[in-house]
PDB file of C-alpha atoms and ligand atoms in Angstrom:
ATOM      1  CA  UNK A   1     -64.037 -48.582 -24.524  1.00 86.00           C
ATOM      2  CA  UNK A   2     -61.829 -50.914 -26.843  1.00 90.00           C
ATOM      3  CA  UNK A   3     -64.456 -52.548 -28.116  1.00 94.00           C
ATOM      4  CA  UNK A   4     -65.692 -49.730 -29.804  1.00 96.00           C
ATOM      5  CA  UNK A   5     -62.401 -49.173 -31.886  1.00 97.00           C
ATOM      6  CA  UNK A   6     -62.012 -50.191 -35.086  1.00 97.00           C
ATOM      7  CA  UNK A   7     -58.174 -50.432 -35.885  1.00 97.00           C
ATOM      8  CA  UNK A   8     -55.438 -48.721 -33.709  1.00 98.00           C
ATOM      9  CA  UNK A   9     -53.454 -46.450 -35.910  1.00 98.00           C
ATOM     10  CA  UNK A  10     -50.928 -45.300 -33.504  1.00 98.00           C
ATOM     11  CA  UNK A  11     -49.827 -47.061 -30.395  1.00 98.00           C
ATOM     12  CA  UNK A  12     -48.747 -45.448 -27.230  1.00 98.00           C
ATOM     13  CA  UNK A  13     -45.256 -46.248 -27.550  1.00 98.00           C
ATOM     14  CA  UNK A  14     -45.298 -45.013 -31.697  1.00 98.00           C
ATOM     15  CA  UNK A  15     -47.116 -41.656 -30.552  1.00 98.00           C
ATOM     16  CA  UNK A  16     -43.856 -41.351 -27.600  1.00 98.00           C
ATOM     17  CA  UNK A  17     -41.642 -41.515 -30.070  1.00 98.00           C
ATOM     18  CA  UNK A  18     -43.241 -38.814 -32.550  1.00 98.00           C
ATOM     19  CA  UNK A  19     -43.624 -36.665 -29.641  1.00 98.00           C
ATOM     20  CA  UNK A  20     -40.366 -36.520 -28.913  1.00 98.00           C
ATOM     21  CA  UNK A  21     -39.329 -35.729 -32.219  1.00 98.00           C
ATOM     22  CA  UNK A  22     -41.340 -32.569 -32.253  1.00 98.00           C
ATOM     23  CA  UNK A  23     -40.772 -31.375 -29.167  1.00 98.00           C
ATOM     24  CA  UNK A  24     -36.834 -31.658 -29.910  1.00 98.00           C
ATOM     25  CA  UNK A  25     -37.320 -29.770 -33.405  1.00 98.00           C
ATOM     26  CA  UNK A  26     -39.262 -26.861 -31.331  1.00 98.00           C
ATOM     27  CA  UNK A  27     -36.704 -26.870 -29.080  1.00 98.00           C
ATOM     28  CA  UNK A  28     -34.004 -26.173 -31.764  1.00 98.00           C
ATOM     29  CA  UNK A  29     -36.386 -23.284 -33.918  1.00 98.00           C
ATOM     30  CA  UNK A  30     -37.077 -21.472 -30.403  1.00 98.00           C
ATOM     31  CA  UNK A  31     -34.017 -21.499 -28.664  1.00 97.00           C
ATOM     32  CA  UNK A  32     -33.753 -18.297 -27.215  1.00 97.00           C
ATOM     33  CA  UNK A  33     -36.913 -17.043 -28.197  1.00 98.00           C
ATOM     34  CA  UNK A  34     -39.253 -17.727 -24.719  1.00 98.00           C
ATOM     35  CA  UNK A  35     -42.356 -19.449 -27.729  1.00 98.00           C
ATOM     36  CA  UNK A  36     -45.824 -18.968 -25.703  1.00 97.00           C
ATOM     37  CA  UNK A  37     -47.430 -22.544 -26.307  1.00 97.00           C
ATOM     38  CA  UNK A  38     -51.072 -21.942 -26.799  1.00 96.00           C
ATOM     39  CA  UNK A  39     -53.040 -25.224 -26.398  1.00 96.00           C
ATOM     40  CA  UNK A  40     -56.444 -25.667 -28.005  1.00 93.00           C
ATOM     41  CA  UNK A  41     -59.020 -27.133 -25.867  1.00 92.00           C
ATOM     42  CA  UNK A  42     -60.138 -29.725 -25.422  1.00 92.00           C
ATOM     43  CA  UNK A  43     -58.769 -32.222 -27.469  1.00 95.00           C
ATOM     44  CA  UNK A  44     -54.752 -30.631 -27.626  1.00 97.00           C
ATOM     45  CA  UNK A  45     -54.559 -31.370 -24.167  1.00 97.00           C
ATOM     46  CA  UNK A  46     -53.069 -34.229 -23.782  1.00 98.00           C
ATOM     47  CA  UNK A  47     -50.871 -33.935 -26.746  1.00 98.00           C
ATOM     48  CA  UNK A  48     -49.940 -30.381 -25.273  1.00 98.00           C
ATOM     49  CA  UNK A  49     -48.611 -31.975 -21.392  1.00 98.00           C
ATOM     50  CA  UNK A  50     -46.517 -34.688 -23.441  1.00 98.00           C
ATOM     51  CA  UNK A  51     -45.132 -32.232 -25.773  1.00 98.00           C
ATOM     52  CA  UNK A  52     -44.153 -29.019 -23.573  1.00 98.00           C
ATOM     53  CA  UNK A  53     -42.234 -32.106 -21.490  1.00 98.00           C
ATOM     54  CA  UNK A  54     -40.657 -32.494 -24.420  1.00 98.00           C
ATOM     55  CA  UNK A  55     -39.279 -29.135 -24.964  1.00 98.00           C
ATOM     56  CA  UNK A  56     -36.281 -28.591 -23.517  1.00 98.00           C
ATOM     57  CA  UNK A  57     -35.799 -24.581 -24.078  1.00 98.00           C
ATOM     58  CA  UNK A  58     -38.144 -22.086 -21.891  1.00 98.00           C
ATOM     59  CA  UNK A  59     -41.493 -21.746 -22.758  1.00 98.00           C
ATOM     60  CA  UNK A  60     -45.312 -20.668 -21.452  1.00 97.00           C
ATOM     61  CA  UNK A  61     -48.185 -22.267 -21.546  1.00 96.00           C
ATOM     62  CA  UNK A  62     -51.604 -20.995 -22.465  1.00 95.00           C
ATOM     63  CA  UNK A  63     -54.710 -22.169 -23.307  1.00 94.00           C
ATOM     64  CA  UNK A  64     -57.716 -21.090 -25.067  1.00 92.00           C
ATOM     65  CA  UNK A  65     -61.451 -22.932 -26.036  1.00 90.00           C
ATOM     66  CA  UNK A  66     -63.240 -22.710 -29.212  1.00 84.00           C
ATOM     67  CA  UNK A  67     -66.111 -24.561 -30.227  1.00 74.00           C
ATOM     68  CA  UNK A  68     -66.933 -25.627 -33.875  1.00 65.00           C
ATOM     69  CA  UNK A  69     -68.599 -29.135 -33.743  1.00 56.00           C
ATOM     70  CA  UNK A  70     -71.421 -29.532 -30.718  1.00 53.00           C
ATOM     71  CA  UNK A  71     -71.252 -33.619 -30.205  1.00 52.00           C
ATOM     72  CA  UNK A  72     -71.610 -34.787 -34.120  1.00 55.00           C
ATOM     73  CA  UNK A  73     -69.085 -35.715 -36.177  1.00 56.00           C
ATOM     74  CA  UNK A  74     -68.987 -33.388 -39.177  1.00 57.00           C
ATOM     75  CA  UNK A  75     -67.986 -29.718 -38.488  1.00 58.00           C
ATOM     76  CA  UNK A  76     -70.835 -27.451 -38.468  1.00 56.00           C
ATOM     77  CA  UNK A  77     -68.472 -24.408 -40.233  1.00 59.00           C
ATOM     78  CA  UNK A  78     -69.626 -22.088 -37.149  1.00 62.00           C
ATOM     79  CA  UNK A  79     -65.971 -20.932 -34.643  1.00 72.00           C
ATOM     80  CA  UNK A  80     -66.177 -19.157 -31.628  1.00 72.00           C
ATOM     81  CA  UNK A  81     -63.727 -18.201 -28.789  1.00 76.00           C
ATOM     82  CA  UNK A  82     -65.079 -19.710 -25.903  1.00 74.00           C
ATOM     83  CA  UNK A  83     -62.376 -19.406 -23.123  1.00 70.00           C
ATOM     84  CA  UNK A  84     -59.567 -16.626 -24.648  1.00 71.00           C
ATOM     85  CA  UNK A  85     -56.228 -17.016 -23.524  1.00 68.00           C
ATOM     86  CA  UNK A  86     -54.987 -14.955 -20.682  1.00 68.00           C
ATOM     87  CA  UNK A  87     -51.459 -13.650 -21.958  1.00 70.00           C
ATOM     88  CA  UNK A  88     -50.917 -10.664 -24.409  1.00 87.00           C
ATOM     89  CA  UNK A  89     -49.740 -12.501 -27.433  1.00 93.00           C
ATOM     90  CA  UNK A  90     -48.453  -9.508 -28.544  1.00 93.00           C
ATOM     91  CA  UNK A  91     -44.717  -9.644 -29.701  1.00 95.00           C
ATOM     92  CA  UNK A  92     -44.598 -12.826 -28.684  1.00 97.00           C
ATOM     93  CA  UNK A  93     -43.370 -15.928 -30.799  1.00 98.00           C
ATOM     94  CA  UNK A  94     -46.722 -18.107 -30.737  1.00 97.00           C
ATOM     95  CA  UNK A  95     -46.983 -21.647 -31.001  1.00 98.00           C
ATOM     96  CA  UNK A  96     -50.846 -23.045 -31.503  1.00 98.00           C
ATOM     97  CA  UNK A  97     -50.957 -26.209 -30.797  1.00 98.00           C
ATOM     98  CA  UNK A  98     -54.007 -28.629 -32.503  1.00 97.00           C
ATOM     99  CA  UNK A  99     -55.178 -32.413 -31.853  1.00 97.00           C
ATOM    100  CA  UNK A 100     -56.144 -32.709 -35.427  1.00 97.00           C
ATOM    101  CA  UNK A 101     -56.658 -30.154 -38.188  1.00 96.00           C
ATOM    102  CA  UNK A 102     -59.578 -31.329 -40.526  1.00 95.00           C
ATOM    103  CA  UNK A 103     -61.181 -28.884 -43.198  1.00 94.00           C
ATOM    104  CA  UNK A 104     -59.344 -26.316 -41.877  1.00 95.00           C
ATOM    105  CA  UNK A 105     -62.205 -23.908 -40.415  1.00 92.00           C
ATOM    106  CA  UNK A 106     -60.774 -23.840 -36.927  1.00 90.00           C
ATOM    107  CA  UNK A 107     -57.544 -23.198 -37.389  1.00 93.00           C
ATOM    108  CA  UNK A 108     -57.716 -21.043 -40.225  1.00 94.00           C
ATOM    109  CA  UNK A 109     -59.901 -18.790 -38.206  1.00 91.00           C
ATOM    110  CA  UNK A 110     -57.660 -18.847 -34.991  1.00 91.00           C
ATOM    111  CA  UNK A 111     -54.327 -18.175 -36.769  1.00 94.00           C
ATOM    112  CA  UNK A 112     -56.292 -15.539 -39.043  1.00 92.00           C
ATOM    113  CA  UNK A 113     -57.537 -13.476 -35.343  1.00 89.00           C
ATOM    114  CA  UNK A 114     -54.171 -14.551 -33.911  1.00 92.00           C
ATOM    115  CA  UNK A 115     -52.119 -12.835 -36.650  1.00 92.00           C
ATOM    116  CA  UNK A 116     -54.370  -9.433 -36.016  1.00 92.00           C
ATOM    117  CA  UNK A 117     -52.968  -9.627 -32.788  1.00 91.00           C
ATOM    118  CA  UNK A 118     -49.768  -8.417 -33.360  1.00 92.00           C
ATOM    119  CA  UNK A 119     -47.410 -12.023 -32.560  1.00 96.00           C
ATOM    120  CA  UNK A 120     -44.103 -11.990 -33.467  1.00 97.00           C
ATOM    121  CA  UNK A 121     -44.178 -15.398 -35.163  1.00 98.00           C
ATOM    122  CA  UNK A 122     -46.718 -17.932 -35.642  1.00 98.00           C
ATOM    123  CA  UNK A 123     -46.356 -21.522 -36.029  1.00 98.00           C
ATOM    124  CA  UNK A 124     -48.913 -24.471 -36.133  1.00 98.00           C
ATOM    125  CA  UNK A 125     -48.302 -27.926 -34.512  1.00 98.00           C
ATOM    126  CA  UNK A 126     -50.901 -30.105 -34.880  1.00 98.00           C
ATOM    127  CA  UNK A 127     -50.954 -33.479 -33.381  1.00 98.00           C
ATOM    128  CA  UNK A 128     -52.567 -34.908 -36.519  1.00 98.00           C
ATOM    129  CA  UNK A 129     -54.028 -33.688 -40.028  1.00 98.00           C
ATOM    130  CA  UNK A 130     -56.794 -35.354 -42.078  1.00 97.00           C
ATOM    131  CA  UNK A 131     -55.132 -33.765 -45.153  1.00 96.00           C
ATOM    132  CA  UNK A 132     -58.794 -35.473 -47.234  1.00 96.00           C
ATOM    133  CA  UNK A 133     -61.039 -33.096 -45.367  1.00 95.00           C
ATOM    134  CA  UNK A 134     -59.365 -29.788 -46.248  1.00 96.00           C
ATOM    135  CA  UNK A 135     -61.587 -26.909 -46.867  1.00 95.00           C
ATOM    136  CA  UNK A 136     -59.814 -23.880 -46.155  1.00 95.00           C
ATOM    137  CA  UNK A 137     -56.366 -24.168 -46.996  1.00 95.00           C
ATOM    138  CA  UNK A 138     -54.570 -24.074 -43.350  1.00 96.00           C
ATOM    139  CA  UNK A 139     -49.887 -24.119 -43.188  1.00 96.00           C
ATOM    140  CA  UNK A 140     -48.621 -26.676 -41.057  1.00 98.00           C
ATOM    141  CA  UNK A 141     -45.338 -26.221 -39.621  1.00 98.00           C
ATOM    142  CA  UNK A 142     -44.927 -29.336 -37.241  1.00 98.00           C
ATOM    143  CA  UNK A 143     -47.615 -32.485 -37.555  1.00 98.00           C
ATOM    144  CA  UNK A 144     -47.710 -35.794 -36.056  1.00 98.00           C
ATOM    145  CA  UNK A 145     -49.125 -38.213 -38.537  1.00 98.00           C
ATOM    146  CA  UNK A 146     -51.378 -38.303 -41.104  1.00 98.00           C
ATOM    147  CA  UNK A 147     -54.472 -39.603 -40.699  1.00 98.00           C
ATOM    148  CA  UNK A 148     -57.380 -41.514 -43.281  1.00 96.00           C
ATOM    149  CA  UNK A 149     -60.453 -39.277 -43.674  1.00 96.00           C
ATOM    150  CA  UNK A 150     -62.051 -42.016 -40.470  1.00 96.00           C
ATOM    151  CA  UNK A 151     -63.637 -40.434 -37.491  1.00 96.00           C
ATOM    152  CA  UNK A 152     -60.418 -40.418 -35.081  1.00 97.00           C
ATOM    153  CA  UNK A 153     -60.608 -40.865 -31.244  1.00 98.00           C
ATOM    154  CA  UNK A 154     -58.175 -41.488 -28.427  1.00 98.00           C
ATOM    155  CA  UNK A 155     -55.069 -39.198 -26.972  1.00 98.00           C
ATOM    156  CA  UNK A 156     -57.014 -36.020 -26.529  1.00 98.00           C
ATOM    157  CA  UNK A 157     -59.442 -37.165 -29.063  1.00 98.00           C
ATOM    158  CA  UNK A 158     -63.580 -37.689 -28.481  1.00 97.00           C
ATOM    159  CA  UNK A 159     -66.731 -38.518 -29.868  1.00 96.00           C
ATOM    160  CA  UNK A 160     -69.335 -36.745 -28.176  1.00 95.00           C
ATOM    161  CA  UNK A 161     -66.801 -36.180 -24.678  1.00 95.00           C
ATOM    162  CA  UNK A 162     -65.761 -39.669 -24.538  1.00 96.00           C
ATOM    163  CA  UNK A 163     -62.557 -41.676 -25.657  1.00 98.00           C
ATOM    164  CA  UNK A 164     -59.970 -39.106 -24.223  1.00 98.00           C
ATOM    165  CA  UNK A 165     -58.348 -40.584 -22.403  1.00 98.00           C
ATOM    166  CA  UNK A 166     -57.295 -43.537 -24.772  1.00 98.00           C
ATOM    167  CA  UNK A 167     -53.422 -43.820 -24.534  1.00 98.00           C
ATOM    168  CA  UNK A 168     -53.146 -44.594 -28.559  1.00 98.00           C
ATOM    169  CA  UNK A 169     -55.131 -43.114 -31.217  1.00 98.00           C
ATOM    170  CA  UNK A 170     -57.519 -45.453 -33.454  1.00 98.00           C
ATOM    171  CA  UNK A 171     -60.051 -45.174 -36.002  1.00 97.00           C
ATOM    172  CA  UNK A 172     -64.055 -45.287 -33.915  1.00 97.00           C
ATOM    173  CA  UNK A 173     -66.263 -48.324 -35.446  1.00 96.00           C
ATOM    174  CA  UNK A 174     -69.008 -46.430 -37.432  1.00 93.00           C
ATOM    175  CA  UNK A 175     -71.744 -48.281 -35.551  1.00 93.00           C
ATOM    176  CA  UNK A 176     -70.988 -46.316 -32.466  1.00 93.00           C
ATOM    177  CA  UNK A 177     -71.920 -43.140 -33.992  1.00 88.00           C
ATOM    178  CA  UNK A 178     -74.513 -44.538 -36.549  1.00 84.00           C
ATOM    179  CA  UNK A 179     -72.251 -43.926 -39.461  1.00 70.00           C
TER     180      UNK A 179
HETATM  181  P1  IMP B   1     -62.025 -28.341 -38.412  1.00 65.52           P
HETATM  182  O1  IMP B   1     -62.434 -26.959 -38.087  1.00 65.52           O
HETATM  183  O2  IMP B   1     -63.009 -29.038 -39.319  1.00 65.52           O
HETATM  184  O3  IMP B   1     -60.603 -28.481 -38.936  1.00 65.52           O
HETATM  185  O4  IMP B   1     -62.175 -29.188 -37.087  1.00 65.52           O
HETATM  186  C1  IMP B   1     -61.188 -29.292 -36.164  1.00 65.52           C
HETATM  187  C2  IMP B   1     -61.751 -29.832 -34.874  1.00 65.52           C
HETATM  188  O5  IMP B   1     -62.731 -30.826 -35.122  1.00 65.52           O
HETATM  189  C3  IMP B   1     -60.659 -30.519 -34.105  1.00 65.52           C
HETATM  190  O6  IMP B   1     -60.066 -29.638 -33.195  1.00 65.52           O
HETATM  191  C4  IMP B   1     -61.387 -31.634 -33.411  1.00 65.52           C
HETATM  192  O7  IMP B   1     -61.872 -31.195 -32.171  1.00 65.52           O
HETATM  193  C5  IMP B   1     -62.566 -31.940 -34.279  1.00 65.52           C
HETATM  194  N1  IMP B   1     -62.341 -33.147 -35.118  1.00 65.52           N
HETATM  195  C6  IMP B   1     -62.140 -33.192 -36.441  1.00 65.52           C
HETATM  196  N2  IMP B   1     -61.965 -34.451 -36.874  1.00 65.52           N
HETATM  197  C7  IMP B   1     -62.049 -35.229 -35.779  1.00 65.52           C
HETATM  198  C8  IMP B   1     -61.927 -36.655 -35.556  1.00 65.52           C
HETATM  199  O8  IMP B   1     -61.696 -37.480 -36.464  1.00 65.52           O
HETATM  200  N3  IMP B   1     -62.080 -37.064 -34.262  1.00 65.52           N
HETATM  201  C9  IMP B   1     -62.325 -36.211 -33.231  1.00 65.52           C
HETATM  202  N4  IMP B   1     -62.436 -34.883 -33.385  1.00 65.52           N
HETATM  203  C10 IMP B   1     -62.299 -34.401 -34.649  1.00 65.52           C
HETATM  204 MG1   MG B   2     -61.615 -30.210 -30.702  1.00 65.52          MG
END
């Protein structure tokens, strides 16, 4: 699986840290407030189990599936709800939580039916943002790291299903999906 990785951006140690960090800045903005933590399969989930461990207030956990790619590598513009969460969000303070926001299409489309549904707050944390490939303007209220406009794999992250379970994130060699 290494072999097929260009350059490791973020090491397992360096993504730790970040985590942390995030999960102790949610911890301060929700105090009090019981946030519903709604994880975005599949690629969030990963960076969703590190970062509700790092949340230290009380929280839920949801989880919901939409599909926007099939197995290329360039976002096909098309979103559906595939799996929809189980909880009312209604009145609730909602946290969505991303593996990496890219033109925007996803998310804008998620927080857009999200916000219809009658939340009492909603914030964005995405693991990572690929700020180059922006589309549809899409607010960020907590991000990882930045990323190059490179296809990205690793902690959550695939290509076509695989390279999830990568510990660190790094940048895929084009040859391994004829780019
Ligand atoms: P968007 O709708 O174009 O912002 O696409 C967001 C989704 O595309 C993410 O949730 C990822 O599943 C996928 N995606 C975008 N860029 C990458 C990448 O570099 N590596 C892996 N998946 C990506
Ligand atoms: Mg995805």
């Amino acid at each position: 699986m290494t072999q097929c990785i260009e350059k490791v951006l973020f090491s397992e140690e360096e993504i730790a840290e970040k985590v942390k960090e995030i999960g102790a800045q949610i911890s301060k903005d929700y105090a009090g407030k019981n946030p519903l933590i709604i994880s975005v399969l599949r690629g969030s989930f990963v960076f969703m189990a590190d970062l509700v461990r790092a949340i230290t207030v009380p929280c839920e956990v949801d989880f919901l599936s939409v599909s926007s790619y099939g197995s290329g590598t360039v976002s096909s513009g098309e979103v559906k709800i595939v799996k929809d969460f189980e909880n009312s969000v209604a009145d609730r303070h909602v946290i969505v939580v991303e593996d990496i926001l890219d033109s925007g299409r996803t998310l804008s489309y998620l927080m857009n039916t999200l916000r219809t549904r009658g939340v009492a707050s909603l914030s964005l944390c995405t693991f990572l943002d690929k700020p180059d490939r922006r589309v549809v303007p899409v607010e960020v209220d907590y991000c990882g790291f930045q990323v190059p406009d490179e296809f990205i794999v690793g902690y959550g992250l695939d290509y076509d299903q695989r390279f999830r379970n990568l510990p660190f994130v790094g940048i895929l060699k084009p040859e391994v999906y004829g780019g």
